[in-house]
CSV table of C-alpha atoms and ligand atoms in Angstrom, one decimal:
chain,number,residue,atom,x,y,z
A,1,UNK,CA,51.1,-53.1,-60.4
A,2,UNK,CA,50.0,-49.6,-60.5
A,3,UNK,CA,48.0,-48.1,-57.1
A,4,UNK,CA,45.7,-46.7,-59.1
A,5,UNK,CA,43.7,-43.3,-57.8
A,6,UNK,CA,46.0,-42.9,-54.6
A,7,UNK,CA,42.9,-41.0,-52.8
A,8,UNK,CA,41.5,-44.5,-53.5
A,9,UNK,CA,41.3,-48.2,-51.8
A,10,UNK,CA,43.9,-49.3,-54.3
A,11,UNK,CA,46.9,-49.1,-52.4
A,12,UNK,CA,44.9,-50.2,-49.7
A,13,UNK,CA,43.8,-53.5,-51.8
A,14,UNK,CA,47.5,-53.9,-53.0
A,15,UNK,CA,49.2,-54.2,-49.4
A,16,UNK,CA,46.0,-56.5,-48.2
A,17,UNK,CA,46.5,-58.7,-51.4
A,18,UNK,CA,49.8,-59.1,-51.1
A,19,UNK,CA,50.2,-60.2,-47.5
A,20,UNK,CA,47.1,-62.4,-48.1
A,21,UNK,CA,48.9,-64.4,-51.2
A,22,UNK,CA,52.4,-64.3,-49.2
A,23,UNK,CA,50.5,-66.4,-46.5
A,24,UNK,CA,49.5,-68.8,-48.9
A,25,UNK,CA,53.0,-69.0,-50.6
A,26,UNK,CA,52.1,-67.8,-53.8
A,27,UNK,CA,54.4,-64.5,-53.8
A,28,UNK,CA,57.4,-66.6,-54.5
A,29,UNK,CA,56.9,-66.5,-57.9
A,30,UNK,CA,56.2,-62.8,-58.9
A,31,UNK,CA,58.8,-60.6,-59.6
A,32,UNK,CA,56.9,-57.7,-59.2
A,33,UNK,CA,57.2,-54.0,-59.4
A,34,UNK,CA,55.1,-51.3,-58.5
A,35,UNK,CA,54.7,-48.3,-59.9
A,36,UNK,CA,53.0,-45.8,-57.5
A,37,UNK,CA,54.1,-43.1,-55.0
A,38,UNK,CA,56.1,-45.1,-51.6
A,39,UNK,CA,55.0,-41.9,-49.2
A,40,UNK,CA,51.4,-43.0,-50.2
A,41,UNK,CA,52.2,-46.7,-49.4
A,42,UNK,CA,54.1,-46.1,-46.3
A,43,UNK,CA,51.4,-44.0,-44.9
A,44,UNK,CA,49.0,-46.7,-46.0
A,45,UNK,CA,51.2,-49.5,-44.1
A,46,UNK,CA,51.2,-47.7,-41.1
A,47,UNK,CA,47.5,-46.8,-41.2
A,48,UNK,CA,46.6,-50.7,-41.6
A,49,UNK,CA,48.5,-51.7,-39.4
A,50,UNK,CA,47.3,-49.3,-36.4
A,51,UNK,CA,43.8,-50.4,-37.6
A,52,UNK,CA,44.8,-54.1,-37.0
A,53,UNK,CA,44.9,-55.0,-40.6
A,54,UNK,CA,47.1,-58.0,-42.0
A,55,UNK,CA,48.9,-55.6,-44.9
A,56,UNK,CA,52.4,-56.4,-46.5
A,57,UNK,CA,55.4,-54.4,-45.9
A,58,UNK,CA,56.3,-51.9,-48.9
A,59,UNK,CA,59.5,-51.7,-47.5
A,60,UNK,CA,59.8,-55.2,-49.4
A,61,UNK,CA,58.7,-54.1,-52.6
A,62,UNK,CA,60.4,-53.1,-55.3
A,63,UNK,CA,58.3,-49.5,-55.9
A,64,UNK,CA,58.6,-46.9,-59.0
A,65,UNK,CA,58.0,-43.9,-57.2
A,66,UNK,CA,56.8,-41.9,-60.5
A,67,UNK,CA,54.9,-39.4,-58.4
A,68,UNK,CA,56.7,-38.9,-55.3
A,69,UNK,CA,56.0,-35.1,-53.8
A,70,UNK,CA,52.2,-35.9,-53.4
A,71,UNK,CA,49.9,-35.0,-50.3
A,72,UNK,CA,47.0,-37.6,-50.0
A,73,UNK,CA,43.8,-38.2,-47.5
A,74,UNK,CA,42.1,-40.8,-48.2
A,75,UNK,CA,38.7,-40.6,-49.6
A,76,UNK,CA,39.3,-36.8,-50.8
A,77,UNK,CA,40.5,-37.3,-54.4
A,78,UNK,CA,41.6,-34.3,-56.6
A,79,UNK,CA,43.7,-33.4,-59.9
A,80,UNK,CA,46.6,-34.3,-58.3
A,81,UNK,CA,45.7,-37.3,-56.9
A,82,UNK,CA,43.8,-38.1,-61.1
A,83,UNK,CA,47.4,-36.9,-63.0
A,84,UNK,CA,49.3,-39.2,-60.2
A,85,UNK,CA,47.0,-42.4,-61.0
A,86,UNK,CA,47.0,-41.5,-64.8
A,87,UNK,CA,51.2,-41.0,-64.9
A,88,UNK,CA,51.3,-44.2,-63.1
A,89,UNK,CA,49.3,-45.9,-65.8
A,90,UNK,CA,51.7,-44.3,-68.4
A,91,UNK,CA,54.7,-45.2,-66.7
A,92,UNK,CA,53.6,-48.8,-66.5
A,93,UNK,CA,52.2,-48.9,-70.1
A,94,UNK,CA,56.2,-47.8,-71.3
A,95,UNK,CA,57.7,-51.1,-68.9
A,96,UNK,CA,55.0,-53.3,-70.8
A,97,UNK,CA,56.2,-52.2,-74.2
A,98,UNK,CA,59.5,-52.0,-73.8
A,99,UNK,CA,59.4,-55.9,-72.6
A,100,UNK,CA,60.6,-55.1,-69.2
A,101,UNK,CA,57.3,-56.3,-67.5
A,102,UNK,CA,54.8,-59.3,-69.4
A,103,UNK,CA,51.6,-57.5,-67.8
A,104,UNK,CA,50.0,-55.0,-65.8
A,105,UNK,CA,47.9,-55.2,-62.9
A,106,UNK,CA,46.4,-51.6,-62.4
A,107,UNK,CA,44.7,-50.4,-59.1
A,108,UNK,CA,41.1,-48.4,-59.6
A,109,UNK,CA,41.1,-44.8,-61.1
A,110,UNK,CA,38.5,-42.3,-61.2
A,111,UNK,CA,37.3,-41.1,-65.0
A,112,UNK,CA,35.8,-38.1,-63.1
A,113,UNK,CA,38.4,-37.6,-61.3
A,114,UNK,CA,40.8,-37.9,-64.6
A,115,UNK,CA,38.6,-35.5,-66.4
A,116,UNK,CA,39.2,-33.0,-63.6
A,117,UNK,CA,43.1,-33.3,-64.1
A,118,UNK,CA,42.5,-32.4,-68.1
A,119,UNK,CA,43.0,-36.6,-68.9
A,120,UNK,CA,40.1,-37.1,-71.6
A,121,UNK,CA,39.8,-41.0,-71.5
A,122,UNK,CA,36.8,-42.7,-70.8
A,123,UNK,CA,38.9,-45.3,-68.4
A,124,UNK,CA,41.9,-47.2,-68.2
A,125,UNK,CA,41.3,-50.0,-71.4
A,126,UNK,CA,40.8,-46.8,-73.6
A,127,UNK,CA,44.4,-45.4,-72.6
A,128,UNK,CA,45.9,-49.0,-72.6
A,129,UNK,CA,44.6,-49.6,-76.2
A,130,UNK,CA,45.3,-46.4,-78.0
A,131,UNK,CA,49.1,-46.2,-76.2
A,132,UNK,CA,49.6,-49.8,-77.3
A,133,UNK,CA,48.1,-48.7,-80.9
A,134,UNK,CA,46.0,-51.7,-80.5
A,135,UNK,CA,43.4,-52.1,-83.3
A,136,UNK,CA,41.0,-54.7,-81.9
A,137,UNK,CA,41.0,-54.6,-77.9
A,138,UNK,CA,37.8,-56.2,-75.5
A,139,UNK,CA,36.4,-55.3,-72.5
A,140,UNK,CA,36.9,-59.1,-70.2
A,141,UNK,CA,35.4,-60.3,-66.9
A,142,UNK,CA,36.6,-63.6,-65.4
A,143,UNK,CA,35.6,-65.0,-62.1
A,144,UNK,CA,36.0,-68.7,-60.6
A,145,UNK,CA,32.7,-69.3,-58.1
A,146,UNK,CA,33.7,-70.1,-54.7
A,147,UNK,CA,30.7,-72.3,-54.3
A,148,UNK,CA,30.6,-74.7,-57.0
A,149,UNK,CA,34.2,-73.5,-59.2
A,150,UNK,CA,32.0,-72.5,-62.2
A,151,UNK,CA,33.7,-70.0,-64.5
A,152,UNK,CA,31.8,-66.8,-65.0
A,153,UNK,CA,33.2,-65.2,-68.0
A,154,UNK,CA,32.0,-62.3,-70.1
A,155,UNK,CA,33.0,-59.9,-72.6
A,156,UNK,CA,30.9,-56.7,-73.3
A,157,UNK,CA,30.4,-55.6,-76.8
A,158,UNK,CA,30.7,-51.9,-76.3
A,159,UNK,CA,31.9,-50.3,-73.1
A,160,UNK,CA,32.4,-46.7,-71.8
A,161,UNK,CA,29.7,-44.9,-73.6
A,162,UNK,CA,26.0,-43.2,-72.9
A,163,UNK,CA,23.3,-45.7,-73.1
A,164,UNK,CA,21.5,-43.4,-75.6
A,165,UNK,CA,25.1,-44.4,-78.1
A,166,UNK,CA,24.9,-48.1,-78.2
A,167,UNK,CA,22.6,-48.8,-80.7
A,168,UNK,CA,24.8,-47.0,-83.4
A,169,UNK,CA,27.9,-48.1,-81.6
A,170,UNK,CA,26.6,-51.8,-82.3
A,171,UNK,CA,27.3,-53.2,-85.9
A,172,UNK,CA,28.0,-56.1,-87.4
A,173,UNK,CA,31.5,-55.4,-87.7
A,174,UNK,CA,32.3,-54.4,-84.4
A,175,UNK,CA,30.1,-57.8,-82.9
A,176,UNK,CA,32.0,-59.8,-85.3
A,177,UNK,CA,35.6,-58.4,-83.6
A,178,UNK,CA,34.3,-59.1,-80.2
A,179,UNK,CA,33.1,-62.2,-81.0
A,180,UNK,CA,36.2,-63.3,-82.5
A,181,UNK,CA,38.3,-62.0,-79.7
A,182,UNK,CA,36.6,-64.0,-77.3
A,183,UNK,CA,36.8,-67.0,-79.3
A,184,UNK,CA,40.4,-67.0,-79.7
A,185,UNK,CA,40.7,-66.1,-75.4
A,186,UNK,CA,38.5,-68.9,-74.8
A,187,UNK,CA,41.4,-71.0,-76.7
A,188,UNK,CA,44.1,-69.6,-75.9
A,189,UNK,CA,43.5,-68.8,-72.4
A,190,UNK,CA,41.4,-71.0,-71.0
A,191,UNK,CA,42.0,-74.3,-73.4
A,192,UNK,CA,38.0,-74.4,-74.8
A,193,UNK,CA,38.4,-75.0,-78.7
A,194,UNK,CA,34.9,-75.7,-78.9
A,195,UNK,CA,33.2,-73.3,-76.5
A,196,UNK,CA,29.6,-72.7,-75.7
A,197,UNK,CA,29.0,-68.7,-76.3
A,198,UNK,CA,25.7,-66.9,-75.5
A,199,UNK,CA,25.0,-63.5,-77.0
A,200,UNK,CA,22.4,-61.3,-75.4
A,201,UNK,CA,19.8,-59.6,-77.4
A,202,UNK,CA,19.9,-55.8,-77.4
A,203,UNK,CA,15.7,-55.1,-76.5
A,204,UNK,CA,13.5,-56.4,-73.9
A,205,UNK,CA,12.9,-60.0,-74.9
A,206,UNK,CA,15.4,-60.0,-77.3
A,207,UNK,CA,12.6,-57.1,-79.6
A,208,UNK,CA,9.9,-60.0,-79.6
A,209,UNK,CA,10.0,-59.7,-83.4
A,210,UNK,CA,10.4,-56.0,-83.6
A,211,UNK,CA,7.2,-55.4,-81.5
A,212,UNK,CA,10.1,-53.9,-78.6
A,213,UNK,CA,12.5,-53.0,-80.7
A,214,UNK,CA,13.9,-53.6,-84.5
A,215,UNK,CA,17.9,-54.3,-84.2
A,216,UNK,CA,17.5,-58.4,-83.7
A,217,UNK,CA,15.0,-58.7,-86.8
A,218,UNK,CA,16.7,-55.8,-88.6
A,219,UNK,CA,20.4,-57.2,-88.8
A,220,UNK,CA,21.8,-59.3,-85.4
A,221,UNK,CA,20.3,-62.5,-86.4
A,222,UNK,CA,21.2,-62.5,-89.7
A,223,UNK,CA,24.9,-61.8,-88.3
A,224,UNK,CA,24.5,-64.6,-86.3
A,225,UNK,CA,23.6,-66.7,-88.7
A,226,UNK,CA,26.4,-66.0,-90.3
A,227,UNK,CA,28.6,-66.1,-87.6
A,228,UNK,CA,27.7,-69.9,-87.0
A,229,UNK,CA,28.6,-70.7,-90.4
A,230,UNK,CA,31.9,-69.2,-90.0
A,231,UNK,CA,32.4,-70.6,-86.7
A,232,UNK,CA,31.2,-74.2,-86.7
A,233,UNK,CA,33.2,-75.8,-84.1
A,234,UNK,CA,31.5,-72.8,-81.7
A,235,UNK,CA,27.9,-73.4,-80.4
A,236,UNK,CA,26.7,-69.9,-80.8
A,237,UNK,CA,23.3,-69.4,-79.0
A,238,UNK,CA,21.3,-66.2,-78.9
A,239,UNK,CA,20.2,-63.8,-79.5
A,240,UNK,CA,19.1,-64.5,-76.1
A,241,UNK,CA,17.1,-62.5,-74.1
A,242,UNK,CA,18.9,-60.2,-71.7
A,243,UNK,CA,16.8,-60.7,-68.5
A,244,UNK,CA,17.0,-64.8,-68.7
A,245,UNK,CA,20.4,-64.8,-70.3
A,246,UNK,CA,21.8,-65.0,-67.0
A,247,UNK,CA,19.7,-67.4,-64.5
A,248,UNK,CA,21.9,-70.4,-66.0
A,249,UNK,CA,25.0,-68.4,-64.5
A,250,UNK,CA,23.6,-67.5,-61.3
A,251,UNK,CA,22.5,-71.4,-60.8
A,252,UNK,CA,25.9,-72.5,-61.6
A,253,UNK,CA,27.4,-69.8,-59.3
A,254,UNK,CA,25.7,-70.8,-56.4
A,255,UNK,CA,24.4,-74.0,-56.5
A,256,UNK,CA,24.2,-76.7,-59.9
A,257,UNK,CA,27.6,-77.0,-61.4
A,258,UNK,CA,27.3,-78.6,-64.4
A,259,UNK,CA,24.6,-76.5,-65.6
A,260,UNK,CA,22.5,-77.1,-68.5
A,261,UNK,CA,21.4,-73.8,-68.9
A,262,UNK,CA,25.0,-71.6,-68.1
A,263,UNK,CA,27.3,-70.9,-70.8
A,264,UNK,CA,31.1,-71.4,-71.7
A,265,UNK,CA,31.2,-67.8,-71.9
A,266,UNK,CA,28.6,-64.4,-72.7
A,267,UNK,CA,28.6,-61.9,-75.1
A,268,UNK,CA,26.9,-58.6,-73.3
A,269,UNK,CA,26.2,-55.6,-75.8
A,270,UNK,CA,26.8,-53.2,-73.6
A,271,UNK,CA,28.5,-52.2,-70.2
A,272,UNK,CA,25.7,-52.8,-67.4
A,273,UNK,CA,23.6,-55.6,-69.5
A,274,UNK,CA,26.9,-57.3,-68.5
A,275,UNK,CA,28.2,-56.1,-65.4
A,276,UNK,CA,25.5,-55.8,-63.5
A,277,UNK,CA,25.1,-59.9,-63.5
A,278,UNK,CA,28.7,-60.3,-63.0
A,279,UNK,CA,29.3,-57.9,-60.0
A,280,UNK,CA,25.8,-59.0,-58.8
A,281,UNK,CA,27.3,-62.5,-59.0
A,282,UNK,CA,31.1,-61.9,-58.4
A,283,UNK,CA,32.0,-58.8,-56.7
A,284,UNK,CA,35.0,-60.5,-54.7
A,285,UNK,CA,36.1,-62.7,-57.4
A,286,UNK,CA,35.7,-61.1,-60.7
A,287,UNK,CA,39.1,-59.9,-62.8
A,288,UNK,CA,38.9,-57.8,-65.6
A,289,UNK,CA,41.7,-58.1,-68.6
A,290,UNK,CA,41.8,-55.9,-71.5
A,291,UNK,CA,42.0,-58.3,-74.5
A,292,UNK,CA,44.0,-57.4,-77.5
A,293,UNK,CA,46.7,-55.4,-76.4
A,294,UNK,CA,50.5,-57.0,-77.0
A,295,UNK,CA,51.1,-57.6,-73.3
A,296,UNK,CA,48.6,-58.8,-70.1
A,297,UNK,CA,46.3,-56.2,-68.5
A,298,UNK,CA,44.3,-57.8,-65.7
A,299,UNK,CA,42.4,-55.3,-62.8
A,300,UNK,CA,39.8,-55.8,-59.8
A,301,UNK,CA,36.3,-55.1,-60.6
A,302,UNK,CA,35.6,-52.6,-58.3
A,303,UNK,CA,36.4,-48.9,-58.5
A,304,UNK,CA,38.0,-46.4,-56.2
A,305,UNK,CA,35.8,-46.8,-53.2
A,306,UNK,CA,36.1,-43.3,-52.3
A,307,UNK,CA,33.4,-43.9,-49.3
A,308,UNK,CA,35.5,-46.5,-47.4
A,309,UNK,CA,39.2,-45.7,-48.6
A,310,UNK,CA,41.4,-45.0,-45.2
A,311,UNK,CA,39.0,-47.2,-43.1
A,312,UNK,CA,40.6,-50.6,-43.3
A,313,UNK,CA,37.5,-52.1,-44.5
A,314,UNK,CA,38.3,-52.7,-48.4
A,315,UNK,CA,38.1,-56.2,-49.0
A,316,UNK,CA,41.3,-57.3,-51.3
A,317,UNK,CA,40.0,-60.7,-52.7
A,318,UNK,CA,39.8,-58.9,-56.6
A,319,UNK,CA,42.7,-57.7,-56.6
A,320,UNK,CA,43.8,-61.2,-55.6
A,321,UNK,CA,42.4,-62.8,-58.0
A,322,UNK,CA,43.6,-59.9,-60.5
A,323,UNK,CA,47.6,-60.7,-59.4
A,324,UNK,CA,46.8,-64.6,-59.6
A,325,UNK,CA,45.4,-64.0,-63.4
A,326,UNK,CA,47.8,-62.2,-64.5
A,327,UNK,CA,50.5,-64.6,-63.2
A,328,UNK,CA,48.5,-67.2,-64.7
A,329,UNK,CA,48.6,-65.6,-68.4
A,330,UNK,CA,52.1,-64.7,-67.8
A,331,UNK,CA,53.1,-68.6,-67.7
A,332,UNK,CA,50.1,-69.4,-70.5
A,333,UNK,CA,51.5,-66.8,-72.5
A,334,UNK,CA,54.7,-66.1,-74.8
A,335,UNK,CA,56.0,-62.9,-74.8
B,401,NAD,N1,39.2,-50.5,-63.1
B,401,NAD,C1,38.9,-49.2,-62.6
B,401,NAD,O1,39.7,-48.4,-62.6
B,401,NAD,C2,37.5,-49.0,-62.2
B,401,NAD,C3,36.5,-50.0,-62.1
B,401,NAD,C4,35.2,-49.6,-61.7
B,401,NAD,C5,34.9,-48.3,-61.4
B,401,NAD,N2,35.9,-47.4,-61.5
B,401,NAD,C6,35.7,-46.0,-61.1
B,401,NAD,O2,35.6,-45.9,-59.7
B,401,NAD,C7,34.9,-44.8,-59.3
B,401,NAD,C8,33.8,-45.2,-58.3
B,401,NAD,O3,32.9,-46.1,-58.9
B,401,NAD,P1,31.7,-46.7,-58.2
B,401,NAD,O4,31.4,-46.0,-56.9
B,401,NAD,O5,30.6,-46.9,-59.2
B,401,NAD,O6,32.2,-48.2,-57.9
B,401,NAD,P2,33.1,-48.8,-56.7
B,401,NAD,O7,33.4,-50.2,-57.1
B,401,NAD,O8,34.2,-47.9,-56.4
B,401,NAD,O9,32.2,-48.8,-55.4
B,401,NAD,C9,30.9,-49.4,-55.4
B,401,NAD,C10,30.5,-49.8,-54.0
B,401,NAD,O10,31.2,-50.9,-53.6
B,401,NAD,C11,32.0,-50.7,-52.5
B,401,NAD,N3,33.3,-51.3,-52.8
B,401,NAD,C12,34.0,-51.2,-53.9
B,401,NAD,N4,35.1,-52.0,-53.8
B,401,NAD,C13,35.1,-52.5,-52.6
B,401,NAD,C14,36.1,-53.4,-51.9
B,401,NAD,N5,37.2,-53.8,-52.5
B,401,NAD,N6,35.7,-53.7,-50.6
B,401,NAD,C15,34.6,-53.3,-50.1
B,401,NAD,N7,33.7,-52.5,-50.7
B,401,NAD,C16,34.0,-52.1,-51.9
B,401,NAD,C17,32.2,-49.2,-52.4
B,401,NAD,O11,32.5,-48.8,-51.0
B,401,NAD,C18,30.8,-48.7,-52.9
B,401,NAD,O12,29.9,-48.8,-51.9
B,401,NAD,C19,34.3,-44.2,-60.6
B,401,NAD,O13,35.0,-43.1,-61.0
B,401,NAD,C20,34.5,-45.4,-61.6
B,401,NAD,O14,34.6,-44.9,-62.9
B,401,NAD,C21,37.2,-47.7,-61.8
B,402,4TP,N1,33.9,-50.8,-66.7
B,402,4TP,C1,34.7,-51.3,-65.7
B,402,4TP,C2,34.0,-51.6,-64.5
B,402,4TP,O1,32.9,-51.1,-64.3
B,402,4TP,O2,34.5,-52.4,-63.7
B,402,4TP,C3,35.8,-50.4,-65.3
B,402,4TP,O3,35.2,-49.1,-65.2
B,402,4TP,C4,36.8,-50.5,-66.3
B,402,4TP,O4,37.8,-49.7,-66.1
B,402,4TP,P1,39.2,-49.7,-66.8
B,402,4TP,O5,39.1,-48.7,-67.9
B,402,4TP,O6,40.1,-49.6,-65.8
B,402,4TP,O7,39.3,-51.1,-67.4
């Protein structure tokens, strides 16, 4: 586990996640490590715990400290506190590749923040993917509804880039090596060899035949055409409009599990067409993995929190549900 921006609720969510899977007596079964700074996690402890807070002990940990002289207060971010959660990134990156660890688990970091300490990445995937020298990686969301247990999971066809890029970003290369990425996660991961995928249009109403926009009649249906004779065992449906693309998954979130109308898995074409449903949805619950890269990445869905971090009030259930992936893969998985 890395803590992530230490300015930030990560090693806040790490200590509450910890002592909330301990209670249920699913620690046992991690070795863990984490790679992070122990003044920071000490001070964090002790701040929990004089708010009242169920947090674990880092006293029991087995802690990396790879950035130990650091001064923090929480909330107030700064190159220091951006080189700290990039170097713990790093360090955790060289323990996945040299087989020492089978995944990651990494605590929120700030791109600004980053940018500031002179680290030009966009975010974590991109420094997990070139490090790794992965060729074909994917941006993954995966959350389990509390209400119904209806899988919510999505992978976004482009990721950390200006809105005005991703019509040029999109091709029919690149949505064939998403596409096939989540195919073979949806096997390998999550047992579906004959999954139900749903790909979003890129233009309001899916272009309504290039009256709102030309991509879909230009080139993405013919792709998908294609794609479903390629991939016959798949049921490949789209390209569907993005603002009804989702009410199947919000029905089988809340309420009507099995769902006619709700989807094995989507394709989003870019970042907030699909993360704006699945945070809407699945704040608490959703875990996002980096696909492709030769060892597990999995990470909460939330950010840094700068605006709550020292006040006690982070809730840790993503970063749950990030350890309890990742332990998951690890078993699914051989390294
Ligand atoms: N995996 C990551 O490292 C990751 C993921 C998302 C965003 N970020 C980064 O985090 C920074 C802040 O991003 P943002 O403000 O858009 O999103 P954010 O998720 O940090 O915060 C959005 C809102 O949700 C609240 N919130 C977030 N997590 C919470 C939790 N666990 N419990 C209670 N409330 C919570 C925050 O207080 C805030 O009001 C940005 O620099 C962004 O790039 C990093
Ligand atoms: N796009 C993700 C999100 O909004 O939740 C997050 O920023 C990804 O960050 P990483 O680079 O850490 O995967």
């Amino acid at each position: 586990m890395t803590l992530g921006d230490p300015a930030g609720i990560g090693p806040e969510v790490i200590l509450k996640a910890l002592a909330a899977l301990e209670q249920i007596g699913s620690l046992d079964c991690f070795e863990l490590v984490v790679v992070g700074s122990q003044s920071v996690l000490d001070k964090t402890y002790e701040q929990l715990i004089a708010l009242g807070c169920a947090c674990f002990d880092p006293g029991q940990l087995n802690i990396l400290d790879s950035f130990p002289a650091i001064h923090v207060t929480p909330g107030q971010p700064n190159p220091e506190t951006g080189a700290a959660s990039f170097a713990y990134l790093e360090q955790a990156i060289q323990l996945a590749l040299s087989g020492k660890v089978s995944g990651i688990v990494t605590g929120p970091i700030s791109k600004t923040i980053w940018q500031q300490a002179g680290y030009d990445y966009p975010g974590q995937t991109e420094v997990l993917a070139t490090q790794s020298q992965s060729q074909s990686t994917g941006m993954f969301f995966v959350g389990r509804s509390p209400q119904t247990g209806w899988v919510l999971r999505t992978l976004l066809a482009t990721t950390h880039i200006p809105l005005a890029q991703v019509p040029q970003a999109l091709t029919p290369d690149l949505l064939t090596q998403k596409l096939e990425l989540l195919i073979q996660t949806l096997k390998q991961d999550f047992g579906l060899e004959t999954p139900r995928i749903a790909i979003a249009g890129l233009n309001p109403h899916s272009g309504e035949q290039g009256k709102l926009g030309r991509e879909e009649v230009e080139w993405m249906q013919t792709w998908l055409e294609s794609m479903k004779v390629k991939y016959p065992q798949v049921e490949l449906m789209g390209l569907v409009p993005p603002d009804t693309l989702w009410v199947g998954a919000g029905l089988a979130w809340w309420q009507d599990f099995p769902c006619p109308t709700a989807y094995d898995a989507y394709l989003a074409l870019y970042h907030d067409q699909g993360l704006i449903p699945v945070k809407m949805l699945a704040f608490d619950q959703a875990v996002n993995c980096t696909l492709g890269l030769p060892f597990i990445r999995t990470s909460p869905d939330h950010g840094t929190a700068f605006d709550i971090a020292g006040r006690g009030i982070a809730r840790s259930e993503s970063m749950e549900a990030a350890l309890a992936w990742a332990k998951t893969l690890s078993r699914k998985r051989a390294f």
